[in-house]
Amino acid sequence: MTYLFTAPTCGRLEKGLGKQRRPTQMRRLMVRRLIRVCAVCLKEFLFDSGMKKATFDTYLRYEDTYLRYEHTYLRYEDIYLRYEDTYLRYEHTYLRYEDIYLRYEDTYLRYEDIYLQYEHTYLRYEDVYLRYEHTYIRYDDIYLRYEHTYLRNEDIYLRYEDTYLRYEDIYLRYEYTYLRYEDIYLRYEHTYLWYEDIYLRYEDTYLRYEYTYLRYEEVLQAI
């Protein structure tokens, strides 16, 4: 047995281990070919070296025990590989769903990128609009300041005008009062002159009668 694992590799062994396959198939194929090739090589070596048949039978019993253990190992390995295959199938399904998810996620990100581009464009135009609005508000504020100054000056002017009109109203009141008193004075003067005229008329009539009387008296004296 020691010689089995330390003996030089023959051509059959090298030929049996020449191809590389999947790990599972490679392990099974390697073990089976190794056992067959080594059994043939060992049989030839033992018979060539003159070993007795009893020793070779003992070797075959050990080999049979080894093959049974190997068969048990291969059964468990087959069960393991079946579970591994089931796991890989589930993993494959998971990866397919993950791939579908990633495709949808990629589509979502593309649409999100398009949305963000439109949003960026909208924000740029909004920024331009706000700049113009800010400029408009600044000019509007300047206009309102000038308008406020104009209204203040107009208010001052109206206050002076109101003061002037108040003084003018006071002056006109005094003037009206003066004219009323003047009218009263003129009325009294008119009444006085009217009475004076009546007096003068009576006086004139008296003087006329007196003149007539004096003429008749002169006439009478002359007769």
Coordinates of N, CA and C in Angstrom, one line a residue:
M1 N 0.8 -1.2 0.0 CA 0.0 0.0 0.0 C 0.9 1.2 0.0
T2 N 2.0 1.2 0.8 CA 2.9 2.4 0.8 C 3.5 2.6 -0.6
Y3 N 3.8 1.4 -1.3 CA 4.3 1.5 -2.6 C 3.3 2.1 -3.6
L4 N 2.0 1.8 -3.3 CA 1.0 2.3 -4.2 C 1.0 3.9 -4.4
F5 N 1.3 4.5 -3.3 CA 1.3 6.0 -3.2 C 2.6 6.6 -3.4
T6 N 3.7 5.8 -3.4 CA 5.0 6.3 -3.6 C 5.7 5.8 -4.9
A7 N 5.0 4.9 -5.6 CA 5.6 4.3 -6.8 C 5.6 5.4 -7.9
P8 N 6.5 5.3 -8.9 CA 6.5 6.2 -10.1 C 5.2 6.1 -10.9
T9 N 4.8 7.2 -11.5 CA 3.6 7.1 -12.2 C 3.8 6.5 -13.6
C10 N 3.0 5.5 -14.0 CA 3.1 4.9 -15.2 C 2.4 5.6 -16.3
G11 N 2.5 5.2 -17.6 CA 1.9 5.8 -18.7 C 0.4 5.8 -18.6
R12 N -0.2 4.7 -18.1 CA -1.7 4.6 -18.0 C -2.2 5.6 -17.0
L13 N -1.5 5.8 -15.9 CA -2.0 6.8 -14.9 C -1.9 8.2 -15.5
E14 N -0.8 8.5 -16.2 CA -0.8 9.8 -16.8 C -1.8 10.0 -17.8
K15 N -2.1 8.9 -18.6 CA -3.2 9.0 -19.6 C -4.5 9.2 -19.0
G16 N -4.8 8.5 -17.9 CA -6.1 8.6 -17.2 C -6.4 9.9 -16.6
L17 N -5.3 10.6 -16.2 CA -5.5 11.9 -15.5 C -5.3 13.1 -16.5
G18 N -5.3 12.8 -17.8 CA -4.9 13.9 -18.7 C -5.9 15.0 -18.9
K19 N -7.3 14.8 -18.9 CA -8.3 15.8 -19.2 C -8.8 16.5 -17.9
Q20 N -9.1 17.7 -18.1 CA -9.7 18.5 -17.0 C -11.2 18.7 -17.3
R21 N -12.0 18.4 -16.3 CA -13.4 18.6 -16.4 C -14.0 19.4 -15.3
R22 N -15.3 19.4 -15.1 CA -15.9 20.1 -14.0 C -15.4 19.5 -12.7
P23 N -15.4 20.2 -11.6 CA -14.8 19.7 -10.3 C -15.4 18.4 -9.9
T24 N -16.8 18.3 -10.0 CA -17.4 17.1 -9.5 C -17.1 15.9 -10.4
Q25 N -17.3 16.1 -11.7 CA -17.0 15.0 -12.6 C -15.5 14.7 -12.6
M26 N -14.6 15.7 -12.4 CA -13.2 15.4 -12.4 C -12.8 14.6 -11.2
R27 N -13.4 14.8 -10.0 CA -13.1 14.1 -8.8 C -13.5 12.6 -9.0
R28 N -14.7 12.4 -9.5 CA -15.2 11.0 -9.7 C -14.3 10.3 -10.7
L29 N -14.1 10.9 -11.8 CA -13.3 10.3 -12.9 C -11.9 10.0 -12.5
M30 N -11.4 10.9 -11.7 CA -10.0 10.7 -11.2 C -9.9 9.6 -10.3
V31 N -10.8 9.5 -9.4 CA -10.8 8.4 -8.4 C -10.9 7.0 -9.1
R32 N -11.9 6.9 -10.0 CA -12.2 5.6 -10.6 C -11.0 5.2 -11.5
R33 N -10.5 6.1 -12.3 CA -9.3 5.8 -13.2 C -8.1 5.5 -12.3
L34 N -7.9 6.3 -11.3 CA -6.8 6.0 -10.4 C -6.8 4.6 -9.8
I35 N -8.0 4.2 -9.4 CA -8.2 2.9 -8.8 C -7.9 1.8 -9.8
R36 N -8.5 1.9 -11.1 CA -8.4 0.9 -12.1 C -6.9 0.8 -12.5
V37 N -6.3 2.0 -12.8 CA -5.0 2.0 -13.3 C -4.0 1.5 -12.3
C38 N -4.2 1.9 -11.0 CA -3.3 1.5 -10.0 C -3.4 0.0 -9.7
A39 N -4.7 -0.5 -9.8 CA -4.9 -1.9 -9.5 C -4.2 -2.8 -10.6
V40 N -4.3 -2.3 -11.9 CA -3.6 -3.1 -12.9 C -2.1 -3.0 -12.8
C41 N -1.6 -1.8 -12.5 CA -0.2 -1.6 -12.3 C 0.4 -2.3 -11.1
L42 N -0.4 -2.3 -10.0 CA 0.0 -3.1 -8.8 C 0.0 -4.6 -9.1
K43 N -1.0 -5.0 -9.8 CA -1.1 -6.5 -10.1 C 0.1 -6.9 -10.9
E44 N 0.4 -6.1 -12.0 CA 1.6 -6.4 -12.8 C 2.9 -6.3 -12.0
F45 N 3.0 -5.3 -11.1 CA 4.2 -5.2 -10.3 C 4.4 -6.3 -9.3
L46 N 3.2 -6.7 -8.7 CA 3.4 -7.8 -7.7 C 3.7 -9.1 -8.4
F47 N 3.0 -9.4 -9.5 CA 3.4 -10.7 -10.2 C 4.8 -10.7 -10.7
D48 N 5.2 -9.5 -11.2 CA 6.6 -9.4 -11.7 C 7.6 -9.5 -10.6
S49 N 7.3 -9.1 -9.4 CA 8.2 -9.2 -8.3 C 8.2 -10.5 -7.6
G50 N 7.3 -11.4 -8.0 CA 7.2 -12.8 -7.4 C 6.5 -12.8 -6.1
M51 N 5.5 -11.9 -5.8 CA 4.7 -11.9 -4.6 C 3.8 -13.1 -4.6
K52 N 3.5 -13.7 -3.5 CA 2.6 -14.8 -3.4 C 1.2 -14.4 -3.6
K53 N 0.3 -15.4 -4.0 CA -1.1 -15.2 -4.3 C -1.8 -14.8 -3.1
A54 N -1.5 -15.4 -1.9 CA -2.2 -15.0 -0.6 C -2.0 -13.6 -0.3
T55 N -0.8 -13.1 -0.5 CA -0.6 -11.6 -0.2 C -1.4 -10.8 -1.2
F56 N -1.6 -11.2 -2.4 CA -2.3 -10.5 -3.4 C -3.8 -10.6 -3.0
D57 N -4.3 -11.7 -2.5 CA -5.7 -11.8 -2.0 C -6.0 -10.9 -0.9
T58 N -5.0 -10.8 0.0 CA -5.2 -9.9 1.2 C -5.3 -8.4 0.6
Y59 N -4.5 -8.1 -0.3 CA -4.5 -6.8 -1.0 C -5.9 -6.6 -1.6
L60 N -6.4 -7.6 -2.3 CA -7.7 -7.5 -2.9 C -8.9 -7.3 -1.9
R61 N -8.7 -8.0 -0.7 CA -9.8 -7.7 0.3 C -9.7 -6.3 0.8
Y62 N -8.5 -5.8 1.1 CA -8.4 -4.4 1.5 C -8.9 -3.5 0.4
E63 N -8.6 -3.9 -0.8 CA -9.1 -3.0 -1.9 C -10.6 -3.1 -2.0
D64 N -11.2 -4.2 -1.7 CA -12.7 -4.3 -1.7 C -13.3 -3.5 -0.6
T65 N -12.6 -3.5 0.6 CA -13.1 -2.7 1.7 C -13.0 -1.2 1.3
Y66 N -11.9 -0.9 0.7 CA -11.6 0.5 0.3 C -12.7 0.9 -0.7
L67 N -13.0 0.0 -1.7 CA -14.0 0.4 -2.7 C -15.4 0.5 -2.1
R68 N -15.7 -0.3 -1.0 CA -17.0 -0.1 -0.4 C -17.1 1.2 0.3
Y69 N -16.0 1.6 1.0 CA -16.0 2.9 1.6 C -16.1 4.0 0.6
E70 N -15.4 3.7 -0.5 CA -15.4 4.7 -1.6 C -16.8 4.8 -2.2
H71 N -17.5 3.6 -2.3 CA -18.9 3.7 -2.8 C -19.8 4.5 -1.9
T72 N -19.6 4.2 -0.5 CA -20.4 5.0 0.5 C -20.1 6.5 0.3
Y73 N -18.8 6.8 0.2 CA -18.4 8.2 0.0 C -19.0 8.8 -1.2
L74 N -19.0 8.0 -2.3 CA -19.6 8.5 -3.5 C -21.1 8.7 -3.4
R75 N -21.8 7.8 -2.7 CA -23.2 8.0 -2.5 C -23.5 9.3 -1.7
Y76 N -22.7 9.5 -0.6 CA -22.9 10.7 0.1 C -22.5 11.9 -0.7
E77 N -21.5 11.7 -1.5 CA -21.1 12.8 -2.4 C -22.1 13.1 -3.4
D78 N -22.8 12.0 -3.9 CA -23.9 12.2 -4.9 C -25.1 13.0 -4.2
I79 N -25.4 12.6 -2.9 CA -26.4 13.3 -2.2 C -26.1 14.8 -2.0
Y80 N -24.8 15.0 -1.7 CA -24.3 16.4 -1.5 C -24.4 17.2 -2.8
L81 N -24.0 16.5 -3.9 CA -24.1 17.1 -5.2 C -25.5 17.4 -5.7
R82 N -26.4 16.5 -5.3 CA -27.8 16.8 -5.6 C -28.3 18.0 -4.9
Y83 N -27.9 18.1 -3.5 CA -28.3 19.3 -2.8 C -27.6 20.5 -3.3
E84 N -26.4 20.3 -3.8 CA -25.6 21.4 -4.3 C -26.3 21.9 -5.6
D85 N -26.7 20.9 -6.4 CA -27.4 21.2 -7.7 C -28.7 22.0 -7.4
T86 N -29.5 21.5 -6.4 CA -30.7 22.2 -6.0 C -30.4 23.6 -5.6
Y87 N -29.3 23.8 -4.8 CA -28.9 25.1 -4.3 C -28.5 26.0 -5.5
L88 N -27.8 25.4 -6.5 CA -27.4 26.1 -7.6 C -28.6 26.5 -8.5
R89 N -29.6 25.6 -8.6 CA -30.8 26.0 -9.3 C -31.5 27.2 -8.6
Y90 N -31.6 27.1 -7.3 CA -32.3 28.2 -6.6 C -31.4 29.5 -6.7
E91 N -30.1 29.3 -6.7 CA -29.2 30.4 -6.8 C -29.4 31.0 -8.2
H92 N -29.5 30.1 -9.3 CA -29.7 30.6 -10.6 C -31.0 31.3 -10.7
T93 N -32.1 30.8 -10.1 CA -33.4 31.5 -10.1 C -33.3 32.9 -9.4
Y94 N -32.5 32.8 -8.3 CA -32.3 34.1 -7.5 C -31.6 35.1 -8.4
L95 N -30.6 34.6 -9.1 CA -29.8 35.5 -10.0 C -30.6 36.0 -11.1
R96 N -31.5 35.2 -11.7 CA -32.4 35.6 -12.8 C -33.3 36.8 -12.3
Y97 N -33.9 36.5 -11.1 CA -34.8 37.6 -10.5 C -34.0 38.8 -10.2
E98 N -32.7 38.6 -9.7 CA -31.9 39.7 -9.4 C -31.5 40.5 -10.6
D99 N -31.3 39.7 -11.7 CA -31.0 40.4 -13.0 C -32.2 41.2 -13.5
I100 N -33.4 40.6 -13.3 CA -34.6 41.3 -13.7 C -34.8 42.6 -12.9
Y101 N -34.5 42.4 -11.5 CA -34.6 43.6 -10.6 C -33.6 44.7 -11.0
L102 N -32.4 44.2 -11.4 CA -31.4 45.2 -11.8 C -31.7 45.9 -13.1
R103 N -32.3 45.1 -14.0 CA -32.8 45.7 -15.3 C -33.9 46.8 -15.0
Y104 N -34.8 46.4 -14.1 CA -35.9 47.4 -13.8 C -35.3 48.6 -13.0
E105 N -34.3 48.3 -12.2 CA -33.6 49.4 -11.4 C -32.9 50.3 -12.4
D106 N -32.2 49.7 -13.4 CA -31.5 50.5 -14.4 C -32.5 51.3 -15.2
T107 N -33.6 50.7 -15.6 CA -34.6 51.5 -16.3 C -35.1 52.7 -15.4
Y108 N -35.4 52.3 -14.1 CA -35.8 53.4 -13.2 C -34.8 54.5 -13.1
L109 N -33.5 54.1 -13.0 CA -32.5 55.1 -12.8 C -32.3 56.0 -14.1
R110 N -32.6 55.3 -15.3 CA -32.5 56.1 -16.5 C -33.7 57.1 -16.6
Y111 N -34.9 56.7 -16.2 CA -36.0 57.6 -16.2 C -35.8 58.7 -15.1
E112 N -35.2 58.3 -14.0 CA -34.9 59.2 -12.9 C -33.9 60.2 -13.4
D113 N -32.9 59.8 -14.2 CA -31.9 60.7 -14.7 C -32.5 61.7 -15.7
I114 N -33.5 61.2 -16.5 CA -34.2 62.1 -17.5 C -35.0 63.1 -16.7
Y115 N -35.7 62.6 -15.6 CA -36.5 63.5 -14.8 C -35.6 64.5 -14.1
L116 N -34.4 64.1 -13.6 CA -33.5 65.1 -13.0 C -33.0 66.1 -14.0
Q117 N -32.7 65.6 -15.3 CA -32.3 66.6 -16.3 C -33.4 67.6 -16.6
Y118 N -34.7 67.2 -16.7 CA -35.8 68.1 -16.9 C -35.9 69.0 -15.7
E119 N -35.7 68.4 -14.5 CA -35.8 69.2 -13.3 C -34.7 70.3 -13.3
H120 N -33.5 69.9 -13.7 CA -32.4 70.8 -13.7 C -32.7 72.0 -14.7
T121 N -33.2 71.6 -15.9 CA -33.6 72.6 -16.9 C -34.7 73.6 -16.3
Y122 N -35.7 72.9 -15.7 CA -36.8 73.8 -15.1 C -36.2 74.7 -14.0
L123 N -35.3 74.2 -13.2 CA -34.7 75.1 -12.1 C -33.8 76.2 -12.8
R124 N -33.1 75.9 -13.9 CA -32.4 76.9 -14.5 C -33.3 78.0 -15.1
Y125 N -34.4 77.6 -15.7 CA -35.4 78.6 -16.2 C -36.0 79.4 -15.1
E126 N -36.3 78.6 -14.0 CA -36.9 79.3 -12.8 C -35.9 80.3 -12.2
D127 N -34.6 79.9 -12.2 CA -33.6 80.9 -11.7 C -33.5 82.1 -12.6
V128 N -33.6 81.9 -13.9 CA -33.6 83.1 -14.8 C -34.8 84.0 -14.6
Y129 N -36.0 83.3 -14.4 CA -37.3 84.0 -14.1 C -37.1 84.8 -12.8
L130 N -36.6 84.2 -11.8 CA -36.4 84.8 -10.5 C -35.5 86.0 -10.6
R131 N -34.4 85.9 -11.4 CA -33.5 87.0 -11.6 C -34.3 88.2 -12.2
Y132 N -35.0 87.9 -13.3 CA -35.8 89.0 -13.9 C -36.8 89.5 -13.0
E133 N -37.4 88.7 -12.2 CA -38.4 89.1 -11.2 C -37.7 90.0 -10.2
H134 N -36.5 89.6 -9.7 CA -35.8 90.4 -8.7 C -35.4 91.8 -9.3
T135 N -35.0 91.8 -10.6 CA -34.7 93.1 -11.3 C -35.9 93.9 -11.4
Y136 N -37.1 93.3 -11.7 CA -38.3 94.0 -11.8 C -38.7 94.6 -10.5
I137 N -38.6 93.8 -9.4 CA -38.9 94.3 -8.0 C -38.0 95.4 -7.6
R138 N -36.7 95.3 -8.0 CA -35.8 96.4 -7.7 C -36.2 97.7 -8.3
Y139 N -36.5 97.6 -9.7 CA -37.0 98.8 -10.4 C -38.3 99.3 -9.8
D140 N -39.2 98.4 -9.5 CA -40.5 98.7 -8.9 C -40.3 99.4 -7.6
D141 N -39.3 98.9 -6.8 CA -39.0 99.6 -5.5 C -38.5 101.0 -5.7
I142 N -37.6 101.2 -6.7 CA -37.0 102.5 -7.0 C -38.2 103.4 -7.4
Y143 N -39.1 102.9 -8.3 CA -40.2 103.7 -8.7 C -41.1 104.1 -7.6
L144 N -41.4 103.1 -6.6 CA -42.2 103.4 -5.5 C -41.5 104.4 -4.6
R145 N -40.2 104.4 -4.5 CA -39.5 105.4 -3.7 C -39.7 106.8 -4.3
Y146 N -39.5 106.9 -5.6 CA -39.7 108.2 -6.2 C -41.2 108.6 -6.1
E147 N -42.1 107.7 -6.2 CA -43.5 108.0 -6.1 C -43.8 108.4 -4.7
H148 N -43.2 107.8 -3.7 CA -43.3 108.2 -2.3 C -42.8 109.6 -2.1
T149 N -41.6 109.8 -2.6 CA -41.1 111.2 -2.5 C -42.0 112.2 -3.2
Y150 N -42.5 111.9 -4.4 CA -43.4 112.8 -5.1 C -44.6 113.0 -4.2
L151 N -45.2 112.0 -3.6 CA -46.4 112.1 -2.8 C -46.1 112.9 -1.6
R152 N -44.9 112.7 -1.0 CA -44.6 113.5 0.2 C -44.5 115.0 -0.2
N153 N -43.8 115.3 -1.3 CA -43.8 116.7 -1.7 C -45.1 117.3 -2.1
E154 N -45.9 116.4 -2.7 CA -47.3 116.8 -3.0 C -48.1 117.1 -1.8
D155 N -47.9 116.2 -0.8 CA -48.6 116.4 0.5 C -48.2 117.7 1.2
I156 N -46.8 118.0 1.1 CA -46.3 119.3 1.7 C -47.0 120.4 0.9
Y157 N -47.0 120.3 -0.4 CA -47.6 121.4 -1.2 C -49.1 121.6 -0.9
L158 N -49.8 120.5 -0.7 CA -51.2 120.5 -0.4 C -51.4 121.1 1.0
R159 N -50.5 120.8 1.9 CA -50.6 121.4 3.3 C -50.4 122.9 3.2
Y160 N -49.4 123.4 2.4 CA -49.2 124.8 2.3 C -50.4 125.4 1.6
E161 N -50.9 124.7 0.6 CA -52.1 125.2 -0.1 C -53.3 125.3 0.8
D162 N -53.4 124.3 1.6 CA -54.5 124.3 2.6 C -54.4 125.4 3.6
T163 N -53.2 125.7 4.0 CA -52.9 126.8 4.9 C -53.2 128.1 4.3
Y164 N -52.8 128.2 3.0 CA -53.0 129.4 2.2 C -54.5 129.7 2.1
L165 N -55.3 128.6 1.7 CA -56.7 128.7 1.6 C -57.4 129.0 2.9
R166 N -56.9 128.5 4.0 CA -57.5 128.8 5.3 C -57.3 130.3 5.6
Y167 N -56.1 130.8 5.3 CA -55.8 132.3 5.6 C -56.7 133.1 4.6
E168 N -56.8 132.6 3.3 CA -57.6 133.3 2.4 C -59.0 133.3 2.8
D169 N -59.5 132.2 3.3 CA -60.9 132.1 3.8 C -61.1 133.1 5.0
I170 N -60.1 133.2 5.9 CA -60.2 134.1 7.0 C -60.2 135.6 6.5
Y171 N -59.3 135.8 5.5 CA -59.3 137.2 4.9 C -60.7 137.5 4.2
L172 N -61.2 136.5 3.5 CA -62.5 136.7 2.8 C -63.6 136.9 3.9
R173 N -63.6 136.2 5.0 CA -64.5 136.4 6.0 C -64.5 137.8 6.6
Y174 N -63.2 138.3 6.8 CA -63.1 139.6 7.3 C -63.5 140.6 6.3
E175 N -63.2 140.3 5.0 CA -63.6 141.2 3.9 C -65.1 141.2 3.8
Y176 N -65.8 140.1 4.0 CA -67.2 140.0 3.9 C -67.8 140.7 5.1
T177 N -67.2 140.6 6.3 CA -67.7 141.3 7.4 C -67.6 142.9 7.2
Y178 N -66.4 143.2 6.6 CA -66.2 144.7 6.3 C -67.2 145.2 5.3
L179 N -67.5 144.4 4.3 CA -68.5 144.8 3.3 C -69.9 144.8 3.8
R180 N -70.2 143.9 4.7 CA -71.5 143.9 5.4 C -71.7 145.2 6.2
Y181 N -70.7 145.5 7.0 CA -70.7 146.8 7.8 C -70.7 148.0 6.9
E182 N -70.0 147.9 5.8 CA -70.0 149.0 4.8 C -71.4 149.2 4.2
D183 N -72.0 148.0 3.9 CA -73.3 148.0 3.3 C -74.3 148.6 4.3
I184 N -74.2 148.2 5.6 CA -75.1 148.8 6.6 C -74.9 150.3 6.7
Y185 N -73.6 150.7 6.7 CA -73.3 152.1 6.7 C -73.9 152.9 5.6
L186 N -73.7 152.3 4.4 CA -74.3 152.9 3.2 C -75.8 153.0 3.2
R187 N -76.4 151.9 3.7 CA -77.9 152.0 3.9 C -78.3 153.1 4.8
Y188 N -77.6 153.2 5.9 CA -77.9 154.3 6.9 C -77.6 155.6 6.2
E189 N -76.5 155.7 5.5 CA -76.2 156.9 4.8 C -77.3 157.3 3.7
H190 N -77.7 156.2 3.0 CA -78.8 156.4 2.0 C -80.1 156.9 2.7
T191 N -80.4 156.3 3.8 CA -81.6 156.7 4.6 C -81.5 158.2 5.0
Y192 N -80.3 158.5 5.5 CA -80.0 159.9 6.0 C -80.2 160.8 4.8
L193 N -79.6 160.5 3.7 CA -79.7 161.4 2.5 C -81.1 161.5 2.0
W194 N -81.8 160.3 2.1 CA -83.2 160.3 1.7 C -84.0 161.3 2.5
Y195 N -83.9 161.2 3.8 CA -84.5 162.1 4.8 C -84.1 163.5 4.6
E196 N -82.8 163.7 4.3 CA -82.3 165.0 4.1 C -82.9 165.6 2.8
D197 N -83.1 164.7 1.8 CA -83.7 165.2 0.5 C -85.1 165.6 0.8
I198 N -85.9 164.8 1.6 CA -87.2 165.2 1.9 C -87.3 166.5 2.7
Y199 N -86.3 166.6 3.6 CA -86.3 167.9 4.4 C -86.0 169.1 3.5
L200 N -85.1 168.8 2.5 CA -84.7 169.9 1.6 C -85.9 170.3 0.7
R201 N -86.7 169.2 0.3 CA -87.9 169.5 -0.5 C -88.9 170.3 0.3
Y202 N -89.1 169.9 1.5 CA -90.0 170.7 2.3 C -89.5 172.1 2.5
E203 N -88.2 172.2 2.8 CA -87.6 173.5 3.0 C -87.8 174.3 1.7
D204 N -87.5 173.7 0.5 CA -87.7 174.4 -0.7 C -89.1 174.9 -0.9
T205 N -90.1 174.0 -0.6 CA -91.5 174.3 -0.7 C -91.8 175.5 0.2
Y206 N -91.3 175.4 1.4 CA -91.5 176.5 2.4 C -91.0 177.8 1.9
L207 N -89.8 177.7 1.3 CA -89.2 179.0 0.8 C -89.9 179.5 -0.4
R208 N -90.5 178.6 -1.2 CA -91.3 179.0 -2.4 C -92.5 179.7 -1.9
Y209 N -93.2 179.1 -0.9 CA -94.4 179.7 -0.3 C -94.1 181.0 0.3
E210 N -92.9 181.0 1.0 CA -92.5 182.3 1.7 C -92.2 183.4 0.6
Y211 N -91.6 183.0 -0.5 CA -91.3 183.9 -1.5 C -92.6 184.5 -2.2
T212 N -93.5 183.6 -2.4 CA -94.8 184.0 -2.9 C -95.5 184.9 -2.0
Y213 N -95.5 184.6 -0.7 CA -96.1 185.5 0.3 C -95.5 186.8 0.3
L214 N -94.2 186.9 0.2 CA -93.5 188.2 0.2 C -93.8 189.0 -1.0
R215 N -94.0 188.4 -2.1 CA -94.3 189.1 -3.4 C -95.7 189.6 -3.2
Y216 N -96.7 188.8 -2.7 CA -98.1 189.3 -2.5 C -98.0 190.4 -1.5
E217 N -97.2 190.3 -0.5 CA -97.1 191.4 0.5 C -96.6 192.7 -0.2
E218 N -95.6 192.5 -1.0 CA -95.0 193.7 -1.7 C -96.1 194.3 -2.6
V219 N -96.8 193.4 -3.3 CA -97.9 193.9 -4.2 C -98.9 194.7 -3.4
L220 N -99.3 194.1 -2.3 CA -100.3 194.7 -1.4 C -99.7 196.1 -0.9
Q221 N -98.5 196.1 -0.5 CA -97.9 197.4 -0.1 C -97.8 198.4 -1.2
A222 N -97.6 197.9 -2.4 CA -97.5 198.8 -3.5 C -98.9 199.4 -3.9
I223 N -99.9 198.7 -3.7 CA -101.3 199.2 -4.0 C -101.6 200.2 -2.9

